[in-house]
Structures are given as structure tokens and as C-alpha cells.
Amino acid sequence: MRPSRNQLLIESLAVEVKARRLELGFTQEDLAAQCNIDRPFISLIEVGRKQPSISVLYALCVALQFSFAEFAERIELRYRKQQRVEARRARQSATP
């Protein structure tokens, strides 16, 4: 399977992972240990440069104390908000 090319969605995931990690007071090292992955991979996810597999995404949900559905909903809400922001920017730049 090819990685997503939807950068806005990837960034929405990245922001939500970092936001929740900080809400819980976890370091990247803490989160990585709970997910049984390397800390640099967490860092790359949080900046939108890597996309987790479904199994890593599930481990992230567990570590971040969300159900898969709850986490997906947070990502979707952020994604839709960012879509609106992008659409607004596009309209403003198209207006003379």
C-alpha cells in the first residue's frame, strides 16, 4: 500500500498525536516506549514526515488513551477545520 499523499490529513494526524501526548504529559520517549517503537519515529510522525502503519496507529491510540474511533474523530475534526482554513486562504488569494 502506498502512503497517503493527502498532506493536510497527515498534518492533522501529526498535530493530534503531539497535542494528546503533551496533554498527557508524555515525552516522545515515553510514548515510543509504550508503543514499542523508536523515539525518532514518533518525532517523524509528529512533524508529518512519516505515516504509521495500522498496527502502530492502534498502539498510539492505546498509549494516548483513546479508542481508535475517538482518535479518528479528533483527526477528522482537525482535518475538516484545516480544509476550511485552506479554502478560505484560496478564496482570499484569488480575490484581487
mmCIF file of C-alpha atoms in Angstrom:
data_model
loop_
_atom_site.group_PDB
_atom_site.id
_atom_site.type_symbol
_atom_site.label_atom_id
_atom_site.label_comp_id
_atom_site.label_asym_id
_atom_site.label_seq_id
_atom_site.Cartn_x
_atom_site.Cartn_y
_atom_site.Cartn_z
ATOM 1 C CA MET A 1 0.000 0.000 0.000
ATOM 2 C CA ARG A 2 1.293 3.442 -0.893
ATOM 3 C CA PRO A 3 1.462 6.199 1.698
ATOM 4 C CA SER A 4 -1.196 8.872 1.582
ATOM 5 C CA ARG A 5 -0.415 11.955 -0.445
ATOM 6 C CA ASN A 6 -3.022 13.974 1.402
ATOM 7 C CA GLN A 7 -0.622 16.224 3.298
ATOM 8 C CA LEU A 8 -3.403 18.014 5.140
ATOM 9 C CA LEU A 9 -4.633 14.710 6.582
ATOM 10 C CA ILE A 10 -1.089 13.673 7.504
ATOM 11 C CA GLU A 11 -0.557 17.011 9.256
ATOM 12 C CA SER A 12 -3.860 16.595 11.108
ATOM 13 C CA LEU A 13 -2.694 13.235 12.427
ATOM 14 C CA ALA A 14 0.687 14.722 13.358
ATOM 15 C CA VAL A 15 -0.837 17.592 15.317
ATOM 16 C CA GLU A 16 -3.261 15.324 17.164
ATOM 17 C CA VAL A 17 -0.544 12.864 18.194
ATOM 18 C CA LYS A 18 1.627 15.658 19.575
ATOM 19 C CA ALA A 19 -1.269 17.532 21.209
ATOM 20 C CA ARG A 20 -2.509 14.440 23.024
ATOM 21 C CA ARG A 21 0.999 13.400 24.042
ATOM 22 C CA LEU A 22 1.507 16.824 25.611
ATOM 23 C CA GLU A 23 -1.955 16.736 27.253
ATOM 24 C CA LEU A 24 -0.922 13.530 28.972
ATOM 25 C CA GLY A 25 2.498 14.911 29.940
ATOM 26 C CA PHE A 26 4.385 12.272 27.966
ATOM 27 C CA THR A 27 7.753 12.768 26.345
ATOM 28 C CA GLN A 28 8.368 11.331 22.907
ATOM 29 C CA GLU A 29 10.473 8.706 24.650
ATOM 30 C CA ASP A 30 7.554 7.778 26.941
ATOM 31 C CA LEU A 31 5.176 7.415 24.007
ATOM 32 C CA ALA A 32 7.666 5.447 21.949
ATOM 33 C CA ALA A 33 8.277 3.025 24.817
ATOM 34 C CA GLN A 34 4.541 2.447 25.287
ATOM 35 C CA CYS A 35 4.144 1.793 21.548
ATOM 36 C CA ASN A 36 7.290 -0.335 21.325
ATOM 37 C CA ILE A 37 8.763 1.846 18.567
ATOM 38 C CA ASP A 38 11.784 4.149 18.327
ATOM 39 C CA ARG A 39 11.588 7.746 19.547
ATOM 40 C CA PRO A 40 12.766 9.171 16.197
ATOM 41 C CA PHE A 41 9.747 7.532 14.541
ATOM 42 C CA ILE A 42 7.435 9.362 16.965
ATOM 43 C CA SER A 43 9.223 12.587 16.074
ATOM 44 C CA LEU A 44 8.766 11.953 12.354
ATOM 45 C CA ILE A 45 5.071 11.188 12.847
ATOM 46 C CA GLU A 46 4.622 14.393 14.836
ATOM 47 C CA VAL A 47 6.114 16.526 12.077
ATOM 48 C CA GLY A 48 4.172 14.770 9.329
ATOM 49 C CA ARG A 49 7.158 13.140 7.658
ATOM 50 C CA LYS A 50 6.164 9.527 8.392
ATOM 51 C CA GLN A 51 2.844 7.745 8.455
ATOM 52 C CA PRO A 52 2.212 4.993 10.971
ATOM 53 C CA SER A 53 1.024 1.569 9.898
ATOM 54 C CA ILE A 54 -2.385 0.497 11.138
ATOM 55 C CA SER A 55 -0.761 -1.520 13.940
ATOM 56 C CA VAL A 56 1.369 1.443 15.073
ATOM 57 C CA LEU A 57 -1.666 3.707 14.837
ATOM 58 C CA TYR A 58 -3.553 1.297 17.093
ATOM 59 C CA ALA A 59 -0.636 1.246 19.563
ATOM 60 C CA LEU A 60 -0.653 5.051 19.539
ATOM 61 C CA CYS A 61 -4.368 5.055 20.338
ATOM 62 C CA VAL A 62 -3.855 2.742 23.294
ATOM 63 C CA ALA A 63 -0.876 4.734 24.594
ATOM 64 C CA LEU A 64 -2.716 8.034 24.127
ATOM 65 C CA GLN A 65 -5.715 6.596 25.990
ATOM 66 C CA PHE A 66 -8.174 6.829 23.112
ATOM 67 C CA SER A 67 -10.301 4.283 21.377
ATOM 68 C CA PHE A 68 -9.489 4.005 17.702
ATOM 69 C CA ALA A 69 -12.818 5.699 16.911
ATOM 70 C CA GLU A 70 -12.204 8.601 19.321
ATOM 71 C CA PHE A 71 -8.779 9.266 17.866
ATOM 72 C CA ALA A 72 -10.073 9.062 14.305
ATOM 73 C CA GLU A 73 -12.795 11.562 15.198
ATOM 74 C CA ARG A 74 -10.249 14.042 16.596
ATOM 75 C CA ILE A 75 -8.135 13.704 13.469
ATOM 76 C CA GLU A 76 -11.183 14.176 11.254
ATOM 77 C CA LEU A 77 -12.316 17.294 13.136
ATOM 78 C CA ARG A 78 -8.870 18.851 12.789
ATOM 79 C CA TYR A 79 -8.701 17.822 9.127
ATOM 80 C CA ARG A 80 -12.062 19.428 8.318
ATOM 81 C CA LYS A 81 -11.049 22.589 10.171
ATOM 82 C CA GLN A 82 -7.823 22.763 8.176
ATOM 83 C CA GLN A 83 -9.741 22.211 4.940
ATOM 84 C CA ARG A 84 -11.893 25.239 5.755
ATOM 85 C CA VAL A 85 -8.807 27.325 6.524
ATOM 86 C CA GLU A 86 -7.187 26.269 3.250
ATOM 87 C CA ALA A 87 -10.358 27.029 1.281
ATOM 88 C CA ARG A 88 -10.562 30.473 2.896
ATOM 89 C CA ARG A 89 -6.923 31.157 2.013
ATOM 90 C CA ALA A 90 -7.503 30.069 -1.569
ATOM 91 C CA ARG A 91 -10.510 32.380 -1.891
ATOM 92 C CA GLN A 92 -8.580 35.299 -0.405
ATOM 93 C CA SER A 93 -5.613 34.805 -2.717
ATOM 94 C CA ALA A 94 -7.951 34.561 -5.735
ATOM 95 C CA THR A 95 -9.639 37.842 -4.835
ATOM 96 C CA PRO A 96 -7.898 40.854 -6.416
#
